[in-house]
Short mmCIF file of C-alpha atoms in Angstrom, two decimals:
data_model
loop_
_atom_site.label_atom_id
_atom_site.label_comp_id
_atom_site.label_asym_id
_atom_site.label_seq_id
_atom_site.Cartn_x
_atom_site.Cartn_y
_atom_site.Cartn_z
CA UNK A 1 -7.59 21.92 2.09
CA UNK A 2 -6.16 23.29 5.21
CA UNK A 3 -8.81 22.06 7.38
CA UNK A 4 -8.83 18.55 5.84
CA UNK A 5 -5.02 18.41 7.00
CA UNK A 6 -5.93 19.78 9.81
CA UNK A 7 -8.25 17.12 10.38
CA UNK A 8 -6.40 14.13 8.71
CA UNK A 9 -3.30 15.67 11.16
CA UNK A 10 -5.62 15.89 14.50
CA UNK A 11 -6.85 11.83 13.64
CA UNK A 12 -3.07 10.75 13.24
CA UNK A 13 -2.14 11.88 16.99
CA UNK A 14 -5.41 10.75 18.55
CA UNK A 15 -4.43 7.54 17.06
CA UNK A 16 -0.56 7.85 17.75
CA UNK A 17 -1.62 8.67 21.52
CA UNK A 18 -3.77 5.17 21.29
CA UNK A 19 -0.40 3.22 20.29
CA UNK A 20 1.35 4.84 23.04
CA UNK A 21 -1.22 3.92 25.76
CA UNK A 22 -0.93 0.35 24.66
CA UNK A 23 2.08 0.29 24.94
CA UNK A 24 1.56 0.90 28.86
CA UNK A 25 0.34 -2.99 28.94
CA UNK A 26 3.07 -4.38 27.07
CA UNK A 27 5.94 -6.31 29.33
CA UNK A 28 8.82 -6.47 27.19
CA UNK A 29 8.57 -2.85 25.30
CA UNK A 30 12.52 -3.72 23.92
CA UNK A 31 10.80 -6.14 21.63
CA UNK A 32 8.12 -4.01 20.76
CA UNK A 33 10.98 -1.17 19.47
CA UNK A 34 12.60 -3.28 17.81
CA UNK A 35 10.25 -4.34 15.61
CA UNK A 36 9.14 -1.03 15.18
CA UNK A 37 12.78 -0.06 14.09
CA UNK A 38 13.07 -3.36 11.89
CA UNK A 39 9.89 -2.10 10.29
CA UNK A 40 11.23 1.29 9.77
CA UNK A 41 14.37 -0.11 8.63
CA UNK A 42 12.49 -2.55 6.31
CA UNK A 43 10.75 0.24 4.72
CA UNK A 44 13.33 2.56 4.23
CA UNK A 45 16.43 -0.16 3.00
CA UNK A 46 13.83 -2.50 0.99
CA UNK A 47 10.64 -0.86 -0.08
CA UNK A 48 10.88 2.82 -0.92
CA UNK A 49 14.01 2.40 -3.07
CA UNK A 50 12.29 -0.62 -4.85
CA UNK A 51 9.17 1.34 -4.85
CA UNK A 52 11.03 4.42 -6.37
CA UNK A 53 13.57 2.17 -8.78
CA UNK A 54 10.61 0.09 -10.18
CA UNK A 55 8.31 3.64 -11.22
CA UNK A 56 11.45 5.17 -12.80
CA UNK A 57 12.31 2.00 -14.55
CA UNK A 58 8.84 0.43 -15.56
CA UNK A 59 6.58 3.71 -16.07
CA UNK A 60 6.54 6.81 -17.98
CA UNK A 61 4.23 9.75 -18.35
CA UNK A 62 1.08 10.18 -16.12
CA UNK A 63 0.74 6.48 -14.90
CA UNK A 64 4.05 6.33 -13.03
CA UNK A 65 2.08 7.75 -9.48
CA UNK A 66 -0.75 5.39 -9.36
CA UNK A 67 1.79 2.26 -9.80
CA UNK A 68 4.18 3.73 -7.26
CA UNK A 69 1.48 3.98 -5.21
CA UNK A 70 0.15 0.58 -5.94
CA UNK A 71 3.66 -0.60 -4.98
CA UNK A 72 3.46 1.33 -2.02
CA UNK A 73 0.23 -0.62 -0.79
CA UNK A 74 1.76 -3.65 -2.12
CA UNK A 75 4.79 -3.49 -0.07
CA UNK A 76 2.79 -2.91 3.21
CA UNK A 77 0.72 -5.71 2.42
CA UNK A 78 3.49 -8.02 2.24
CA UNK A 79 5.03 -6.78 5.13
CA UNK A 80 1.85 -7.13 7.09
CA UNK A 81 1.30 -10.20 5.86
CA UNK A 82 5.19 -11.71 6.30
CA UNK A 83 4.74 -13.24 9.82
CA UNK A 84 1.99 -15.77 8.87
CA UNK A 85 3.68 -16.41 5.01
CA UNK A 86 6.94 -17.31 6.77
CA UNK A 87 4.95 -19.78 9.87
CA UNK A 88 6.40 -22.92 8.72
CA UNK A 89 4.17 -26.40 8.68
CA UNK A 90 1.17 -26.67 10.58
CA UNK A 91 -0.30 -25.29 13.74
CA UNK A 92 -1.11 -27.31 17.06
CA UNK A 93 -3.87 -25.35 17.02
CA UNK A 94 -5.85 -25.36 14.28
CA UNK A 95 -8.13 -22.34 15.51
CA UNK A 96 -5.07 -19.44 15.70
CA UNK A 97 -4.96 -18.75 12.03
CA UNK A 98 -8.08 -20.64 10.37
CA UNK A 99 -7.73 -18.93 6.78
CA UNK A 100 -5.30 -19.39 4.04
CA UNK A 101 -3.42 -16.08 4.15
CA UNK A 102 -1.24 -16.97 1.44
CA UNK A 103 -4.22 -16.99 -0.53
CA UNK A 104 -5.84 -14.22 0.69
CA UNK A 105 -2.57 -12.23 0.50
CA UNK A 106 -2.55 -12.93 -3.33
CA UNK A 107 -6.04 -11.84 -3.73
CA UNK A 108 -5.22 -8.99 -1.91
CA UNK A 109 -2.18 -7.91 -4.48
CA UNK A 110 -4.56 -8.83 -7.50
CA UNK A 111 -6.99 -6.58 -6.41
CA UNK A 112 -4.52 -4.11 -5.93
CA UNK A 113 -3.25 -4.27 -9.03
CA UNK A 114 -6.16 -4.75 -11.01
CA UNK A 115 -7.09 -1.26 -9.30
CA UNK A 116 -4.09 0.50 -10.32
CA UNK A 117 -4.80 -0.96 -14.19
CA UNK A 118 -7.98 1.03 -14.26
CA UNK A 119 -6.85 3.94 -12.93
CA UNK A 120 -3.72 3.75 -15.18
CA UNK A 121 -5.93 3.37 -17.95
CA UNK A 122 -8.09 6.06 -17.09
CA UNK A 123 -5.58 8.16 -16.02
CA UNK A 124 -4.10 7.82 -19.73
CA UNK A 125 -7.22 7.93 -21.84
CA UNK A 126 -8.41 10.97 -20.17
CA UNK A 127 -5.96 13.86 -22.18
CA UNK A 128 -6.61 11.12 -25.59
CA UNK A 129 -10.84 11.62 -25.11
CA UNK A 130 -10.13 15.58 -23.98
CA UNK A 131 -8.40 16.13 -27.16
CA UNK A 132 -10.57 14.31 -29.23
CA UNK A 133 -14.01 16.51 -27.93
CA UNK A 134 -11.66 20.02 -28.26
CA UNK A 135 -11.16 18.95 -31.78
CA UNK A 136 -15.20 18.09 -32.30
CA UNK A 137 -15.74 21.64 -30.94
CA UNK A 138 -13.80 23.45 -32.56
CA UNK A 139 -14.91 24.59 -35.78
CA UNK A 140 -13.39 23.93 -39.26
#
């Protein structure tokens, strides 16, 4: 486990050193921190406390990590997704954003959630079906 942190760690900073050389190019890098502190902001005001609220609310038991994690991946996806939900009316050019991303955002979160349904599921069948065999093998 160490050395898969270790890893996971090393491809974080390699990555992290990327952002910061692009960030060489960049003209204005006062807009480019302040979005990065709205998005920190956005995360840490809106979607963790929703995220954590809505799992100790909805969900009991065993299920409770894979739908705040589904939330989790939920949350990102709408905030990745905000910029070209909120582009009012039409584009002059119809070539910039040629998909529907409203639509492909909401296939996006059905996915998602249809995901976290399984593993819910299977997450609480699995002690159910190990009961079930322990009481088939024990004997009577």
């Amino acid at each position: 486990m160490k050395v898969t942190r270790a890893l996971v760690g090393a491809v974080g900073v390699a990555f992290m050193g990327v952002g910061a050389s692009l960030l060489t190019d960049v003209r204005d890098p006062t807009g480019v921190l302040v979005w990065l502190g709205g998005a920190v902001a956005l995360h840490d005001v809106l979607i963790a406390p929703l995220v954590l609220l809505a799992g100790l609310v909805l969900v009991r038991g065993r299920v409770r990590g894979p739908v705040r994690g589904a939330l989790v991946v939920m949350g990102a996806l709408t905030v990745v997704a905000l910029p070209v939900l909120l582009r009012p009316g039409r584009r002059a050019n119809a070539s910039v954003l040629p998909l529907d991303y409203p639509r492909n955002w909401l296939i996006a979160l059905a996915v998602v959630a249809t995901l976290t349904a399984l593993v819910a599921t299977v997450t609480a069948l699995v002690p159910a079906v190990r009961a079930l065999t322990r009481r088939r093998r024990s004997p009577s």
